[in-house]
Coordinates of C-alpha atoms in Angstrom, one line a residue:
X1 CA -36.8 -21.4 8.3
X2 CA -33.8 -21.8 11.3
X3 CA -30.1 -22.7 11.2
X4 CA -30.6 -26.2 11.0
X5 CA -32.0 -25.6 7.1
X6 CA -28.8 -26.5 4.3
X7 CA -27.7 -23.5 2.9
X8 CA -29.5 -23.7 -0.3
X9 CA -32.6 -22.5 1.7
X10 CA -34.0 -25.8 1.2
X11 CA -35.4 -28.2 4.6
X12 CA -33.6 -31.7 3.8
X13 CA -32.1 -31.6 7.5
X14 CA -35.5 -31.2 9.2
X15 CA -37.5 -34.2 7.0
X16 CA -36.4 -36.7 9.8
X17 CA -38.0 -34.6 12.1
X18 CA -40.8 -33.7 10.6
X19 CA -41.7 -37.1 9.4
X20 CA -41.4 -37.9 13.2
X21 CA -43.6 -35.2 14.8
X22 CA -40.4 -34.0 16.4
X23 CA -40.6 -29.8 14.9
X24 CA -41.9 -27.1 17.4
X25 CA -44.9 -25.5 15.7
X26 CA -43.5 -22.6 14.6
X27 CA -41.1 -25.0 12.7
X28 CA -43.4 -27.1 11.3
X29 CA -45.3 -24.7 10.4
X30 CA -42.6 -22.7 8.2
X31 CA -41.6 -26.5 6.9
X32 CA -44.9 -27.1 5.7
X33 CA -44.9 -23.6 4.1
X34 CA -41.6 -24.4 2.0
X35 CA -42.3 -27.4 1.2
X36 CA -45.3 -26.2 -0.5
X37 CA -43.4 -23.6 -2.5
X38 CA -40.2 -25.4 -3.0
X39 CA -41.0 -28.6 -6.0
X40 CA -37.8 -30.1 -5.1
X41 CA -38.1 -30.3 -2.0
X42 CA -41.4 -31.4 -2.0
X43 CA -40.2 -34.5 -4.0
X44 CA -37.5 -35.2 -2.3
X45 CA -39.8 -35.6 1.3
X46 CA -42.4 -37.3 -0.8
X47 CA -39.5 -40.1 -2.0
X48 CA -38.7 -39.7 1.6
X49 CA -41.7 -40.9 3.0
X50 CA -42.2 -43.7 0.1
X51 CA -38.7 -45.0 1.2
X52 CA -39.2 -45.1 5.0
X53 CA -42.7 -46.9 4.7
X54 CA -41.1 -49.4 2.6
X55 CA -38.6 -50.4 5.3
X56 CA -41.1 -50.4 7.4
X57 CA -43.0 -52.7 5.5
X58 CA -40.6 -55.5 5.7
X59 CA -41.3 -56.3 8.7
X60 CA -39.4 -58.5 11.4
X61 CA -37.3 -61.4 11.3
X62 CA -35.9 -63.4 14.2
X63 CA -32.6 -62.8 13.4
X64 CA -30.0 -66.7 13.7
X65 CA -29.1 -68.1 17.2
X66 CA -25.3 -68.3 16.1
X67 CA -25.8 -64.3 14.6
X68 CA -23.8 -62.1 17.6
X69 CA -21.1 -64.7 17.4
X70 CA -21.1 -65.4 13.2
X71 CA -20.0 -61.6 13.1
X72 CA -18.1 -60.9 16.4
X73 CA -16.1 -63.8 15.3
X74 CA -15.7 -61.9 11.5
X75 CA -15.3 -59.1 12.5
X76 CA -12.4 -60.4 14.9
X77 CA -10.9 -62.5 11.7
X78 CA -11.2 -58.5 10.1
X79 CA -9.9 -56.9 12.6
X80 CA -7.1 -59.4 14.1
X81 CA -8.9 -58.7 17.1
X82 CA -8.2 -54.7 18.1
X83 CA -11.9 -54.9 18.6
X84 CA -12.7 -57.6 20.7
X85 CA -10.4 -55.7 24.2
X86 CA -12.4 -55.3 27.2
X87 CA -13.3 -52.0 27.6
X88 CA -13.9 -50.2 31.2
X89 CA -17.0 -48.6 31.4
X90 CA -17.6 -46.9 34.9
X91 CA -14.9 -48.8 36.4
X92 CA -16.4 -52.3 35.3
X93 CA -14.7 -54.1 32.6
X94 CA -17.0 -55.0 29.9
X95 CA -16.6 -57.2 26.3
X96 CA -17.0 -55.6 23.2
X97 CA -19.7 -58.3 22.4
X98 CA -22.0 -56.5 24.6
X99 CA -21.7 -53.4 23.0
X100 CA -22.5 -55.3 19.7
X101 CA -25.7 -56.5 21.1
X102 CA -26.9 -53.6 22.2
X103 CA -25.9 -51.8 19.1
X104 CA -27.4 -54.8 17.4
X105 CA -31.0 -54.3 19.9
X106 CA -30.9 -50.1 19.1
X107 CA -31.1 -50.8 15.4
X108 CA -33.8 -52.9 15.6
X109 CA -35.7 -50.8 17.9
X110 CA -35.4 -47.8 15.8
X111 CA -36.5 -50.2 12.3

């Protein structure tokens, strides 16, 4: 295997890439060969795939209309306003709320 495998010789760090079809053909072959000989990694990979199937089976849901405002207010309250100062990105002042919306959109796209 490559340097991305753990020091124990197991391939847990490659599982996500293998599941997503992101390994090169040689690395995929070595990954599958290892799973065929290592019961612990095979069991962990099967558990990993089951977990992802369960998450995908949850389906999508619509966030409440006030979701961003509720989270923003909660964070603002808990951090005493430290996270909601405007940031400068490429010379443009962007409110932190914009970053939250982008973050939530990326998370929703992944799930």
